[in-house]
PDB file of C-alpha atoms in Angstrom:
ATOM      1  CA  MET A 962      -0.365   9.660  -6.156  1.00 86.00           C
ATOM      2  CA  PRO A 963      -0.891   7.492  -3.436  1.00 96.00           C
ATOM      3  CA  HIS A 964       0.963   4.804  -5.047  1.00 97.00           C
ATOM      4  CA  LEU A 965       1.151   1.576  -3.008  1.00 98.00           C
ATOM      5  CA  THR A 966       3.307  -1.421  -4.062  1.00 98.00           C
ATOM      6  CA  ILE A 967       3.572  -4.450  -2.099  1.00 98.00           C
ATOM      7  CA  GLU A 968       5.858  -7.094  -2.688  1.00 98.00           C
ATOM      8  CA  TYR A 969       5.616 -10.603  -0.748  1.00 98.00           C
ATOM      9  CA  SER A 970       7.760 -13.993  -0.843  1.00 98.00           C
ATOM     10  CA  ALA A 971       6.496 -16.646  -2.912  1.00 97.00           C
ATOM     11  CA  ASN A 972       5.644 -18.817  -0.109  1.00 96.00           C
ATOM     12  CA  LEU A 973       2.808 -16.590   0.654  1.00 96.00           C
ATOM     13  CA  ARG A 974       0.690 -17.147  -2.549  1.00 91.00           C
ATOM     14  CA  ALA A 975      -1.505 -19.560  -1.490  1.00 89.00           C
ATOM     15  CA  ALA A 976      -2.154 -18.539   2.192  1.00 90.00           C
ATOM     16  CA  GLY A 977      -1.778 -14.969   1.963  1.00 93.00           C
ATOM     17  CA  ASP A 978      -4.799 -13.995  -0.103  1.00 95.00           C
ATOM     18  CA  ILE A 979      -2.947 -10.654  -1.759  1.00 97.00           C
ATOM     19  CA  PRO A 980      -5.799 -10.306  -3.933  1.00 97.00           C
ATOM     20  CA  GLY A 981      -7.886  -9.770  -1.384  1.00 97.00           C
ATOM     21  CA  LEU A 982      -5.355  -7.689   0.533  1.00 98.00           C
ATOM     22  CA  LEU A 983      -5.191  -5.004  -2.289  1.00 98.00           C
ATOM     23  CA  PRO A 984      -9.052  -3.570  -2.321  1.00 98.00           C
ATOM     24  CA  LYS A 985      -8.976  -3.442   1.239  1.00 98.00           C
ATOM     25  CA  LEU A 986      -5.589  -0.896   0.848  1.00 98.00           C
ATOM     26  CA  ALA A 987      -7.005   0.900  -1.448  1.00 98.00           C
ATOM     27  CA  GLN A 988     -10.556   1.536   0.199  1.00 98.00           C
ATOM     28  CA  CYS A 989      -8.114   2.396   3.569  1.00 98.00           C
ATOM     29  CA  LEU A 990      -6.297   5.270   1.178  1.00 98.00           C
ATOM     30  CA  ARG A 991      -9.515   6.393  -0.082  1.00 98.00           C
ATOM     31  CA  ASP A 992     -10.904   6.769   3.201  1.00 98.00           C
ATOM     32  CA  GLN A 993      -8.165   8.804   4.698  1.00 98.00           C
ATOM     33  CA  ARG A 994      -9.403  12.460   5.802  1.00 97.00           C
ATOM     34  CA  ALA A 995      -7.876  15.608   7.105  1.00 96.00           C
ATOM     35  CA  ASP A 996     -10.030  18.267   8.604  1.00 95.00           C
ATOM     36  CA  GLY A 997     -13.244  16.328   6.879  1.00 95.00           C
ATOM     37  CA  LYS A 998     -11.664  16.309   3.245  1.00 96.00           C
ATOM     38  CA  PRO A 999     -10.049  13.681   1.856  1.00 96.00           C
ATOM     39  CA  VAL A1000      -6.627  13.278   1.830  1.00 97.00           C
ATOM     40  CA  TYR A1001      -5.709  11.575  -1.284  1.00 96.00           C
ATOM     41  CA  PRO A1002      -7.847  11.797  -4.846  1.00 93.00           C
ATOM     42  CA  ALA A1003      -9.495   8.670  -5.345  1.00 94.00           C
ATOM     43  CA  GLY A1004      -8.250   9.011  -8.936  1.00 93.00           C
ATOM     44  CA  GLY A1005      -4.573   8.729  -7.809  1.00 94.00           C
ATOM     45  CA  VAL A1006      -4.989   6.105  -6.099  1.00 97.00           C
ATOM     46  CA  ARG A1007      -3.042   3.001  -7.017  1.00 97.00           C
ATOM     47  CA  VAL A1008      -2.379  -0.417  -5.261  1.00 98.00           C
ATOM     48  CA  ARG A1009      -0.288  -3.469  -6.586  1.00 98.00           C
ATOM     49  CA  ALA A1010       1.754  -6.533  -5.640  1.00 98.00           C
ATOM     50  CA  TYR A1011       4.590  -8.418  -7.168  1.00 98.00           C
ATOM     51  CA  GLU A1012       5.448 -11.816  -5.854  1.00 98.00           C
ATOM     52  CA  ALA A1013       9.826 -12.236  -5.264  1.00 98.00           C
ATOM     53  CA  VAL A1014       9.839 -15.907  -6.636  1.00 97.00           C
ATOM     54  CA  ASP A1015      13.702 -15.764  -5.397  1.00 97.00           C
ATOM     55  CA  TYR A1016      14.351 -14.264  -1.967  1.00 97.00           C
ATOM     56  CA  CYS A1017      15.905 -15.418   1.181  1.00 97.00           C
ATOM     57  CA  VAL A1018      14.113 -14.361   4.781  1.00 96.00           C
ATOM     58  CA  ALA A1019      16.346 -14.657   8.052  1.00 95.00           C
ATOM     59  CA  ASP A1020      17.886 -18.238   8.179  1.00 95.00           C
ATOM     60  CA  GLY A1021      16.523 -19.294   4.884  1.00 95.00           C
ATOM     61  CA  ALA A1022      13.708 -21.404   6.443  1.00 95.00           C
ATOM     62  CA  PRO A1023      11.209 -22.237   3.950  1.00 93.00           C
ATOM     63  CA  ASP A1024       8.364 -21.299   5.975  1.00 93.00           C
ATOM     64  CA  ALA A1025       9.675 -17.438   6.501  1.00 96.00           C
ATOM     65  CA  GLY A1026       8.261 -15.131   4.534  1.00 97.00           C
ATOM     66  CA  PHE A1027       7.962 -11.174   4.252  1.00 98.00           C
ATOM     67  CA  VAL A1028       5.306  -8.927   3.291  1.00 98.00           C
ATOM     68  CA  HIS A1029       6.631  -5.179   2.359  1.00 98.00           C
ATOM     69  CA  GLY A1030       4.715  -2.052   1.332  1.00 98.00           C
ATOM     70  CA  THR A1031       6.183   1.463   0.028  1.00 98.00           C
ATOM     71  CA  LEU A1032       3.565   4.084  -0.310  1.00 98.00           C
ATOM     72  CA  LYS A1033       4.954   6.918  -2.453  1.00 97.00           C
ATOM     73  CA  ILE A1034       3.046  10.106  -1.814  1.00 97.00           C
ATOM     74  CA  GLY A1035       3.185  13.639  -2.871  1.00 93.00           C
ATOM     75  CA  LYS A1036       4.939  16.158  -0.180  1.00 93.00           C
ATOM     76  CA  GLY A1037       3.323  18.633   1.727  1.00 92.00           C
ATOM     77  CA  ARG A1038       0.738  16.979   4.013  1.00 95.00           C
ATOM     78  CA  ALA A1039       1.236  17.235   7.625  1.00 96.00           C
ATOM     79  CA  ARG A1040       2.923  14.816   9.604  1.00 96.00           C
ATOM     80  CA  GLU A1041       0.176  13.410  11.710  1.00 96.00           C
ATOM     81  CA  THR A1042      -1.620  13.275   8.777  1.00 97.00           C
ATOM     82  CA  VAL A1043       1.124  11.084   6.793  1.00 97.00           C
ATOM     83  CA  ARG A1044       1.684   9.241  10.134  1.00 97.00           C
ATOM     84  CA  ALA A1045      -2.076   8.670  10.251  1.00 97.00           C
ATOM     85  CA  THR A1046      -2.101   6.833   6.632  1.00 98.00           C
ATOM     86  CA  GLY A1047       0.748   4.569   7.273  1.00 98.00           C
ATOM     87  CA  ASP A1048      -1.300   3.671  10.613  1.00 98.00           C
ATOM     88  CA  ALA A1049      -4.400   2.726   9.012  1.00 98.00           C
ATOM     89  CA  LEU A1050      -2.548   0.907   6.145  1.00 98.00           C
ATOM     90  CA  PHE A1051      -0.207  -1.435   8.860  1.00 98.00           C
ATOM     91  CA  GLU A1052      -3.388  -2.073  10.707  1.00 98.00           C
ATOM     92  CA  ILE A1053      -4.819  -3.573   7.539  1.00 98.00           C
ATOM     93  CA  VAL A1054      -2.056  -5.634   6.499  1.00 98.00           C
ATOM     94  CA  LYS A1055      -1.333  -6.909   9.939  1.00 98.00           C
ATOM     95  CA  ALA A1056      -4.879  -8.010  10.196  1.00 98.00           C
ATOM     96  CA  HIS A1057      -4.894  -9.724   7.241  1.00 98.00           C
ATOM     97  CA  PHE A1058      -1.894 -11.767   7.744  1.00 98.00           C
ATOM     98  CA  ALA A1059      -2.722 -12.748  11.825  1.00 97.00           C
ATOM     99  CA  PRO A1060      -3.539 -16.126  10.797  1.00 96.00           C
ATOM    100  CA  VAL A1061      -0.244 -16.430   8.827  1.00 96.00           C
ATOM    101  CA  LEU A1062       1.686 -15.141  11.687  1.00 94.00           C
ATOM    102  CA  GLU A1063       0.403 -17.394  14.175  1.00 94.00           C
ATOM    103  CA  ARG A1064       1.343 -20.414  11.478  1.00 92.00           C
ATOM    104  CA  GLN A1065       4.931 -19.342  10.183  1.00 93.00           C
ATOM    105  CA  GLY A1066       7.782 -16.693  10.707  1.00 93.00           C
ATOM    106  CA  LEU A1067       6.704 -13.775   8.650  1.00 97.00           C
ATOM    107  CA  ALA A1068       8.195 -10.243   8.526  1.00 97.00           C
ATOM    108  CA  LEU A1069       5.709  -6.943   7.926  1.00 98.00           C
ATOM    109  CA  SER A1070       6.913  -3.670   7.077  1.00 98.00           C
ATOM    110  CA  LEU A1071       5.666  -0.597   5.419  1.00 98.00           C
ATOM    111  CA  TYR A1072       7.849   2.426   4.115  1.00 98.00           C
ATOM    112  CA  LEU A1073       6.660   5.688   3.095  1.00 97.00           C
ATOM    113  CA  ASP A1074       8.195   8.058   0.723  1.00 96.00           C
ATOM    114  CA  GLU A1075       7.426  11.672  -0.151  1.00 94.00           C
ATOM    115  CA  VAL A1076       7.771  12.547  -3.341  1.00 91.00           C
ATOM    116  CA  ASP A1077       8.817  15.938  -4.457  1.00 85.00           C
ATOM    117  CA  GLU A1078       6.400  17.093  -7.650  1.00 81.00           C
ATOM    118  CA  THR A1079       9.433  18.547  -9.325  1.00 80.00           C
ATOM    119  CA  GLY A1080      10.376  15.253 -10.818  1.00 78.00           C
ATOM    120  CA  SER A1081       6.984  13.952 -11.197  1.00 77.00           C
ATOM    121  CA  TRP A1082       4.734  13.789 -14.558  1.00 81.00           C
ATOM    122  CA  LYS A1083       1.245  12.714 -14.861  1.00 81.00           C
ATOM    123  CA  HIS A1084      -1.548  12.113 -17.261  1.00 83.00           C
ATOM    124  CA  ASN A1085      -4.604  11.054 -15.607  1.00 82.00           C
ATOM    125  CA  THR A1086      -8.379  10.860 -16.873  1.00 84.00           C
ATOM    126  CA  LEU A1087      -9.532   9.142 -13.868  1.00 85.00           C
ATOM    127  CA  HIS A1088      -9.845  11.883 -11.658  1.00 77.00           C
ATOM    128  CA  GLU A1089     -12.611  13.635 -14.196  1.00 81.00           C
ATOM    129  CA  ARG A1090     -14.148  10.231 -14.875  1.00 81.00           C
ATOM    130  CA  LEU A1091     -14.673   9.996 -11.211  1.00 82.00           C
ATOM    131  CA  LYS A1092     -16.034  13.010 -10.865  1.00 81.00           C
ATOM    132  CA  ARG A1093     -18.967  12.413 -13.363  1.00 82.00           C
ATOM    133  CA  LYS A1094     -20.017   9.070 -11.252  1.00 75.00           C
TER     134      LYS A1094
END
């Protein structure tokens, strides 16, 4: 982990540049530091997006949209580290959608879930591959 899932309303497909947003968010996760060390392993970073075709936002106006992110991380990090991650990600989202926010109604949100590793199974060759680079 971290795994970040972005859901967004279909009316943002053209103006939202979701493919341009995802690498920014992934880089942000890789850039997080605590005591000078990476907070999250690069090989664990996942950022993905899903378009909501069927949705209703606020009053149902056609230009009302949403972008919602859910970040899942393993438990055990300091609260200030977790908060710094959320703050950094949300600033990127707000900056990315600033032009859209000026033109239409748009709700941005981000939730963070800390996952208990007891209920998590993983098999990942990316960590070793990245070490060899």
